Short mmCIF file of C-alpha atoms in Angstrom, two decimals:
data_model
loop_
_atom_site.label_atom_id
_atom_site.label_comp_id
_atom_site.label_asym_id
_atom_site.label_seq_id
_atom_site.Cartn_x
_atom_site.Cartn_y
_atom_site.Cartn_z
CA UNK A 1 331.71 92.60 462.01
CA UNK A 2 334.36 89.80 462.59
CA UNK A 3 336.58 91.13 459.66
CA UNK A 4 336.26 94.55 461.56
CA UNK A 5 337.35 93.29 464.86
CA UNK A 6 340.70 94.16 466.61
CA UNK A 7 341.52 90.57 467.89
CA UNK A 8 342.58 87.76 464.71
CA UNK A 9 339.65 85.77 464.29
CA UNK A 10 339.41 82.24 462.60
CA UNK A 11 336.80 79.74 461.29
CA UNK A 12 338.30 76.13 460.65
CA UNK A 13 336.01 73.55 459.17
CA UNK A 14 335.40 70.34 460.90
CA UNK A 15 338.35 69.34 458.39
CA UNK A 16 340.44 71.31 460.51
CA UNK A 17 341.52 73.27 457.44
CA UNK A 18 341.01 77.37 457.82
CA UNK A 19 337.92 78.29 456.11
CA UNK A 20 337.92 82.22 456.94
CA UNK A 21 339.94 84.93 458.80
CA UNK A 22 340.10 88.74 459.14
CA UNK A 23 342.12 90.96 457.98
CA UNK A 24 344.14 91.04 461.90
CA UNK A 25 345.95 88.33 460.60
CA UNK A 26 348.03 91.01 458.92
CA UNK A 27 348.23 93.88 461.04
CA UNK A 28 350.01 91.03 464.03
CA UNK A 29 351.87 88.85 461.73
CA UNK A 30 351.87 90.74 458.64
CA UNK A 31 351.08 87.74 456.57
CA UNK A 32 347.62 88.76 454.11
CA UNK A 33 344.23 86.65 453.96
CA UNK A 34 345.56 85.55 450.59
CA UNK A 35 348.62 84.13 451.96
CA UNK A 36 347.08 82.08 454.93
CA UNK A 37 344.23 80.74 452.99
CA UNK A 38 346.89 79.44 450.68
CA UNK A 39 348.84 77.79 453.70
CA UNK A 40 348.47 74.22 454.42
CA UNK A 41 347.93 73.60 457.85
CA UNK A 42 346.96 76.92 459.02
CA UNK A 43 347.96 78.80 461.35
CA UNK A 44 350.72 75.61 462.21
CA UNK A 45 353.66 77.68 459.42
CA UNK A 46 353.56 80.48 461.64
CA UNK A 47 353.61 79.17 465.04
CA UNK A 48 356.99 78.76 466.76
CA UNK A 49 358.18 74.94 466.38
CA UNK A 50 358.97 74.30 469.51
CA UNK A 51 354.53 75.20 470.37
CA UNK A 52 353.93 73.42 467.05
CA UNK A 53 352.80 69.85 468.89
CA UNK A 54 351.07 71.67 471.39
CA UNK A 55 349.05 73.80 468.84
CA UNK A 56 348.10 70.87 467.21
CA UNK A 57 347.06 68.68 470.14
CA UNK A 58 344.34 71.53 471.01
CA UNK A 59 343.25 71.69 467.64
CA UNK A 60 342.07 68.33 468.09
CA UNK A 61 340.12 69.10 470.62
CA UNK A 62 338.27 71.60 469.30
CA UNK A 63 337.22 69.55 466.66
CA UNK A 64 336.04 67.27 468.95
CA UNK A 65 334.18 69.57 470.14
CA UNK A 66 335.81 71.00 473.75
CA UNK A 67 335.78 74.86 474.35
CA UNK A 68 339.01 76.02 475.34
CA UNK A 69 340.86 80.06 476.39
CA UNK A 70 344.15 81.25 477.16
CA UNK A 71 346.63 79.01 475.30
CA UNK A 72 349.46 80.99 475.25
CA UNK A 73 352.08 80.08 472.34
CA UNK A 74 354.58 81.54 470.10
CA UNK A 75 353.55 83.62 466.37
CA UNK A 76 356.66 84.22 464.21
CA UNK A 77 355.46 87.08 462.33
CA UNK A 78 356.59 87.43 458.63
CA UNK A 79 359.64 89.94 459.52
CA UNK A 80 360.75 87.39 462.03
CA UNK A 81 359.48 89.15 465.26
CA UNK A 82 358.56 87.00 467.69
CA UNK A 83 354.88 87.25 469.23
CA UNK A 84 353.23 85.75 472.42
CA UNK A 85 350.16 85.14 471.60
CA UNK A 86 346.70 83.75 473.79
CA UNK A 87 343.57 81.43 471.42
CA UNK A 88 340.53 80.56 472.72
CA UNK A 89 338.09 78.83 470.65
CA UNK A 90 334.77 77.58 470.21
CA UNK A 91 333.04 74.77 468.45
CA UNK A 92 330.48 75.58 465.83
CA UNK A 93 327.05 73.41 464.90
CA UNK A 94 324.59 73.81 462.42
CA UNK A 95 320.72 73.82 462.93
CA UNK A 96 320.40 70.38 462.60
CA UNK A 97 323.88 69.48 465.55
CA UNK A 98 326.37 68.91 462.38
CA UNK A 99 329.70 70.24 463.45
CA UNK A 100 331.11 73.43 461.31
CA UNK A 101 334.36 72.96 462.67
CA UNK A 102 335.25 75.63 465.89
CA UNK A 103 336.36 79.24 465.66
CA UNK A 104 339.23 80.39 466.83
CA UNK A 105 340.21 84.01 468.43
CA UNK A 106 343.72 85.02 469.06
CA UNK A 107 345.42 88.16 471.23
CA UNK A 108 349.07 89.38 471.45
CA UNK A 109 349.72 89.62 474.82
CA UNK A 110 353.91 89.72 474.23
CA UNK A 111 353.21 92.94 477.03
CA UNK A 112 351.87 90.76 479.39
CA UNK A 113 354.23 87.70 479.33
CA UNK A 114 356.96 89.91 479.05
CA UNK A 115 355.72 91.36 482.63
CA UNK A 116 355.47 87.94 483.97
CA UNK A 117 358.53 87.15 482.99
CA UNK A 118 360.39 90.58 484.77
CA UNK A 119 358.12 89.76 487.78
CA UNK A 120 359.40 85.98 487.86
CA UNK A 121 362.77 87.18 487.40
CA UNK A 122 362.52 89.76 490.04
CA UNK A 123 361.24 87.50 492.60
CA UNK A 124 364.21 84.96 492.51
CA UNK A 125 367.04 87.10 491.83
CA UNK A 126 368.95 89.75 493.32
CA UNK A 127 368.87 93.29 492.33
CA UNK A 128 372.02 94.14 493.45
CA UNK A 129 373.91 91.28 491.53
CA UNK A 130 371.81 89.39 489.45
CA UNK A 131 372.21 86.22 491.19
CA UNK A 132 369.84 84.22 492.23
CA UNK A 133 368.48 85.39 495.83
CA UNK A 134 367.94 83.74 498.96
CA UNK A 135 364.05 82.57 498.10
CA UNK A 136 365.49 81.02 495.03
CA UNK A 137 368.40 79.24 497.37
CA UNK A 138 365.61 77.91 499.58
CA UNK A 139 363.62 76.48 497.09
CA UNK A 140 366.65 74.49 495.05
CA UNK A 141 367.65 73.35 498.62
CA UNK A 142 364.22 71.86 499.34
CA UNK A 143 363.91 70.88 495.70
CA UNK A 144 367.39 68.90 495.82
CA UNK A 145 366.37 67.54 499.30
CA UNK A 146 363.26 66.07 498.06
CA UNK A 147 364.85 64.39 495.00
CA UNK A 148 367.18 62.64 496.92
CA UNK A 149 367.43 59.00 496.14
CA UNK A 150 369.01 57.74 499.62
CA UNK A 151 369.89 59.38 502.77
CA UNK A 152 373.53 58.44 502.34
CA UNK A 153 373.35 60.52 498.60
CA UNK A 154 375.43 63.45 499.27
CA UNK A 155 374.19 67.31 498.89
CA UNK A 156 376.80 69.52 499.20
CA UNK A 157 375.92 73.27 501.18
CA UNK A 158 378.74 75.80 500.38
CA UNK A 159 377.99 78.97 503.63
CA UNK A 160 380.07 81.88 501.65
CA UNK A 161 381.05 84.78 504.08
CA UNK A 162 382.98 87.59 502.72
CA UNK A 163 386.13 88.58 505.69
CA UNK A 164 386.41 92.42 506.73
CA UNK A 165 383.50 93.67 503.67
CA UNK A 166 382.85 95.69 505.68
CA UNK A 167 386.01 97.95 506.03
CA UNK A 168 385.17 98.93 502.39
CA UNK A 169 382.00 100.51 503.04
CA UNK A 170 383.11 101.97 506.08
CA UNK A 171 386.57 103.42 503.98
CA UNK A 172 384.95 103.93 500.63
CA UNK A 173 381.04 104.09 500.96
CA UNK A 174 377.96 101.65 500.06
CA UNK A 175 378.46 102.66 496.45
CA UNK A 176 382.43 101.08 496.14
CA UNK A 177 380.77 98.26 498.36
CA UNK A 178 377.76 97.26 495.80
CA UNK A 179 380.50 97.83 492.97
CA UNK A 180 382.67 95.09 494.96
CA UNK A 181 379.75 92.66 494.75
CA UNK A 182 378.94 93.07 491.43
CA UNK A 183 382.34 92.33 490.93
CA UNK A 184 382.64 90.04 492.95
CA UNK A 185 379.15 88.28 491.89
CA UNK A 186 380.39 87.39 488.39
CA UNK A 187 384.07 86.70 489.15
CA UNK A 188 382.16 83.78 491.45
CA UNK A 189 380.12 83.09 488.57
CA UNK A 190 382.78 82.46 486.08
CA UNK A 191 384.18 79.93 488.93
CA UNK A 192 381.58 78.25 490.42
CA UNK A 193 379.50 77.19 487.49
CA UNK A 194 379.76 74.11 488.63
CA UNK A 195 376.77 75.03 491.15
CA UNK A 196 373.81 76.69 492.51
CA UNK A 197 375.07 79.86 493.35
CA UNK A 198 372.92 82.56 495.55
CA UNK A 199 373.68 85.89 497.03
CA UNK A 200 372.00 84.84 500.71
CA UNK A 201 372.03 88.23 501.45
CA UNK A 202 375.18 91.37 502.47
CA UNK A 203 378.11 89.94 501.98
CA UNK A 204 376.41 86.00 502.19
CA UNK A 205 376.59 83.25 499.67
CA UNK A 206 375.39 80.08 499.31
CA UNK A 207 376.38 77.55 496.36
CA UNK A 208 374.10 73.83 496.25
CA UNK A 209 376.24 71.12 494.37
CA UNK A 210 375.31 67.35 494.35
CA UNK A 211 377.43 64.24 492.33
CA UNK A 212 380.23 64.86 494.25
CA UNK A 213 381.16 63.25 497.44
CA UNK A 214 383.11 65.46 500.55
CA UNK A 215 386.29 65.46 499.64
CA UNK A 216 386.07 66.40 496.00
CA UNK A 217 383.43 69.22 497.97
CA UNK A 218 386.47 70.49 499.97
CA UNK A 219 388.90 70.91 497.07
CA UNK A 220 386.32 72.75 494.96
CA UNK A 221 385.52 74.98 498.33
CA UNK A 222 389.62 75.90 498.49
#
């Protein structure tokens, strides 16, 4: 039954070495069962280098008899693609209570992860310009205020309002106004790469700066 389970199933012995893996591993990663059985420290060679330490720590917990689920990490397939997967694990014990290692079930969550990232991006970015939005600006401002080491440490906030932007909308139409804002956003992002820049709404923008004094802030504003 386990050989024909859709999820990638594994059994690791009490020494942490792979005892058995089902054929679903090849469908997901491109590596055959034989490939996997011949790897030292499987599945770490398949795991993205940045996530290996995370997985190693949870493997130690599994070998200590703890259960777990929904551990997300990245796997690099044989053809170089990166997948997001989620792992659940359960310790296995023999009839006398001795440890037989643990079973781990891994499923592909790449689509769900991408959708979550898109939602998170949409929540913090302006749909027209792609800049940070008012919500992200307010969160950044609150975070910077909370992290100030003293009341005398400067925190610079710019409020930028476009003069006569309404003229463009009235004379050329909102499509032209939108195109102008998109172009302006690219110019501002290139010119103001040293601060946290956001579109607050309409033709209003804001920027947060730290680490400079008021005189330098005024120079940059000009």
